[in-house]
Amino acid sequence: MRDWSLHLLDLAENSLRAGAGLVSLGVSLEEDGRLIITLSDDGCGMGPELLRAVTSPFATTRSTRKVGMGLALAGQNAERAGGGLHVSSAPGRGTTVEIEADTRNIDCLPLGDLAQTFFSLICLNPLRPDFEWRLRSPRGEEHFDTREIRQALGEGISLGEPEVREYICSLLTEQCETVFGGIMQ
Amino acid sequence: MKSLSELEAIRQKTLERIALRKEDRDDGVRIVIGMATCGIAAGARPVMAAFMDEIDRRHLRNVTVTQTGCIGMCRLEPMVDVIAADGSKVTYVKVNPEKARMIVADHIVNGHPVTEYTIGNYADQA
Ligand SMILES: Nc1ncnc2c1ncn2[C@@H]1O[C@H](COP(=O)(O)OP(=O)(O)O)[C@@H](O)[C@H]1O
Ligand SMILES: [Mg+2]
């Protein structure tokens, strides 16, 4: 993957497949340049055996392809940037993926376009699940939550309606710009 | 800065438009984009954005864009299915944003699949 935002799109796909009702993303750039990413869901979770195997490139439960690469690739990129990837999960209790990387490390991937990642997820899944993010940097903090938007829109209007999509896209872009604009691409 | 209060105006506008729209989603076209690791790495996200943008620009209200997982042909990603109301399906391979816009114009608007980019054409050449 070219950047973290693409890894996050890929990892969020796991949450969707796990039947999540809520997918929460936290992206925090610390004073000292460490990037801390947390992606959690309330999906089906994983048992200990799968959990142990899941960060090795030879684990997947899908039948069409023998090798799942998403978590393994993200883990490799985190380690290459002086950090790591950690997954905690239990059946019926959801899953949390934590990624740490040092943005001062020359091998650290760029952050990429987080807004496009969230926008894609919402456009492609306008009815369910809900998506939430919290972005943080020394510049400030922003919070986004599709539950708030659904509530303000009321019954009968999907997040997939073009007017709503346009609003969500510019809100996400604005929040990224406020928190990370000029410090990370 | 955007605020939630803007949503009230958006709500009204959307409700008015929905009231005018013939609720005939049954004759709609579905665009299904492969969004597994291989698809995303190969560029599925900008392809999805191009489809969305082209559909909105042309006000195509009966077209929905959805996603699917890995179908096991990683080297042909990004892959996109266009499924007509009657269930007939055309599979496009190695799609990029430019091809996506052409698929909307030629196939979805004018009814002529872009055979050049379909999986059938690719298989014939291979
Ligand atoms: N959020 C999650 N919830 C439940 N299971 C997960 C989650 N993330 C990963 N898994 C399990 O770990 C496997 C490996 O995931 P991944 O590395 O992304 O490869 P792939 O998605 O291609 O299988 C998945 O097939 C799934 O069984
Ligand atoms: Mg995956």
PDB file of C-alpha atoms in Angstrom, chain A residues 68-136:
ATOM      1  CA  GLY A  68      -4.794 -12.830   3.688  1.00  0.00           C
ATOM      2  CA  MET A  69      -2.276 -10.036   3.488  1.00  0.00           C
ATOM      3  CA  GLY A  70      -3.955  -6.943   4.912  1.00  0.00           C
ATOM      4  CA  LEU A  71      -2.871  -7.052   8.550  1.00  0.00           C
ATOM      5  CA  ALA A  72       0.513  -8.552   7.732  1.00  0.00           C
ATOM      6  CA  LEU A  73       1.352  -5.797   5.236  1.00  0.00           C
ATOM      7  CA  ALA A  74       0.251  -3.050   7.617  1.00  0.00           C
ATOM      8  CA  GLY A  75       2.341  -4.662  10.376  1.00  0.00           C
ATOM      9  CA  GLN A  76       5.401  -4.757   8.139  1.00  0.00           C
ATOM     10  CA  ASN A  77       5.033  -1.095   7.251  1.00  0.00           C
ATOM     11  CA  ALA A  78       4.635  -0.158  10.921  1.00  0.00           C
ATOM     12  CA  GLU A  79       7.733  -2.113  11.941  1.00  0.00           C
ATOM     13  CA  ARG A  80       9.727  -0.632   9.090  1.00  0.00           C
ATOM     14  CA  ALA A  81       8.908   2.799  10.528  1.00  0.00           C
ATOM     15  CA  GLY A  82      10.123   1.943  14.010  1.00  0.00           C
ATOM     16  CA  GLY A  83       6.708   0.968  15.349  1.00  0.00           C
ATOM     17  CA  GLY A  84       4.400  -2.007  15.219  1.00  0.00           C
ATOM     18  CA  LEU A  85       0.902  -3.391  14.879  1.00  0.00           C
ATOM     19  CA  HIS A  86      -1.094  -5.015  17.649  1.00  0.00           C
ATOM     20  CA  VAL A  87      -4.482  -6.716  17.396  1.00  0.00           C
ATOM     21  CA  SER A  88      -6.748  -7.448  20.329  1.00  0.00           C
ATOM     22  CA  SER A  89      -9.945  -9.372  19.763  1.00  0.00           C
ATOM     23  CA  ALA A  90     -12.294 -11.945  21.227  1.00  0.00           C
ATOM     24  CA  PRO A  91     -15.263 -13.772  19.709  1.00  0.00           C
ATOM     25  CA  GLY A  92     -18.372 -11.646  20.140  1.00  0.00           C
ATOM     26  CA  ARG A  93     -16.366  -8.779  21.601  1.00  0.00           C
ATOM     27  CA  GLY A  94     -15.137  -6.991  18.510  1.00  0.00           C
ATOM     28  CA  THR A  95     -11.633  -6.177  17.386  1.00  0.00           C
ATOM     29  CA  THR A  96      -9.132  -3.387  17.919  1.00  0.00           C
ATOM     30  CA  VAL A  97      -6.110  -2.868  15.693  1.00  0.00           C
ATOM     31  CA  GLU A  98      -3.437  -0.516  16.992  1.00  0.00           C
ATOM     32  CA  ILE A  99      -0.697   0.784  14.760  1.00  0.00           C
ATOM     33  CA  GLU A 100       2.238   2.876  15.814  1.00  0.00           C
ATOM     34  CA  ALA A 101       4.827   4.418  13.521  1.00  0.00           C
ATOM     35  CA  ASP A 102       7.448   7.132  13.776  1.00  0.00           C
ATOM     36  CA  THR A 103       6.782   9.813  11.173  1.00  0.00           C
ATOM     37  CA  ARG A 104      10.358  11.054  11.490  1.00  0.00           C
ATOM     38  CA  ASN A 105      11.547   7.675  10.257  1.00  0.00           C
ATOM     39  CA  ILE A 106      12.464   7.916   6.579  1.00  0.00           C
ATOM     40  CA  ASP A 107      10.637   4.632   5.892  1.00  0.00           C
ATOM     41  CA  CYS A 108       7.352   5.808   7.389  1.00  0.00           C
ATOM     42  CA  LEU A 109       4.487   5.825   4.900  1.00  0.00           C
ATOM     43  CA  PRO A 110       2.698   9.122   4.345  1.00  0.00           C
ATOM     44  CA  LEU A 111      -0.682   9.457   6.028  1.00  0.00           C
ATOM     45  CA  GLY A 112      -2.485   9.730   2.670  1.00  0.00           C
ATOM     46  CA  ASP A 113      -6.012  10.932   2.131  1.00  0.00           C
ATOM     47  CA  LEU A 114      -7.965   9.882   5.223  1.00  0.00           C
ATOM     48  CA  ALA A 115     -11.009  11.827   4.073  1.00  0.00           C
ATOM     49  CA  GLN A 116     -11.207   9.809   0.829  1.00  0.00           C
ATOM     50  CA  THR A 117     -10.914   6.579   2.813  1.00  0.00           C
ATOM     51  CA  PHE A 118     -13.799   7.468   5.125  1.00  0.00           C
ATOM     52  CA  PHE A 119     -15.819   8.934   2.279  1.00  0.00           C
ATOM     53  CA  SER A 120     -15.468   5.702   0.281  1.00  0.00           C
ATOM     54  CA  LEU A 121     -16.505   3.576   3.248  1.00  0.00           C
ATOM     55  CA  ILE A 122     -19.596   5.686   3.889  1.00  0.00           C
ATOM     56  CA  CYS A 123     -20.622   5.957   0.217  1.00  0.00           C
ATOM     57  CA  LEU A 124     -20.307   2.227  -0.296  1.00  0.00           C
ATOM     58  CA  ASN A 125     -22.100   1.399   2.969  1.00  0.00           C
ATOM     59  CA  PRO A 126     -24.627   4.193   3.464  1.00  0.00           C
ATOM     60  CA  LEU A 127     -27.108   2.223   5.591  1.00  0.00           C
ATOM     61  CA  ARG A 128     -24.849   0.318   7.955  1.00  0.00           C
ATOM     62  CA  PRO A 129     -22.505   0.395   9.851  1.00  0.00           C
ATOM     63  CA  ASP A 130     -21.867   3.712  11.555  1.00  0.00           C
ATOM     64  CA  PHE A 131     -18.449   5.298  11.231  1.00  0.00           C
ATOM     65  CA  GLU A 132     -16.724   7.539  13.702  1.00  0.00           C
ATOM     66  CA  TRP A 133     -13.308   9.163  13.802  1.00  0.00           C
ATOM     67  CA  ARG A 134     -11.239  11.265  16.139  1.00  0.00           C
ATOM     68  CA  LEU A 135      -8.274  13.106  14.644  1.00  0.00           C
ATOM     69  CA  ARG A 136      -5.633  14.692  16.828  1.00  0.00           C
TER      70      ARG A 136
END
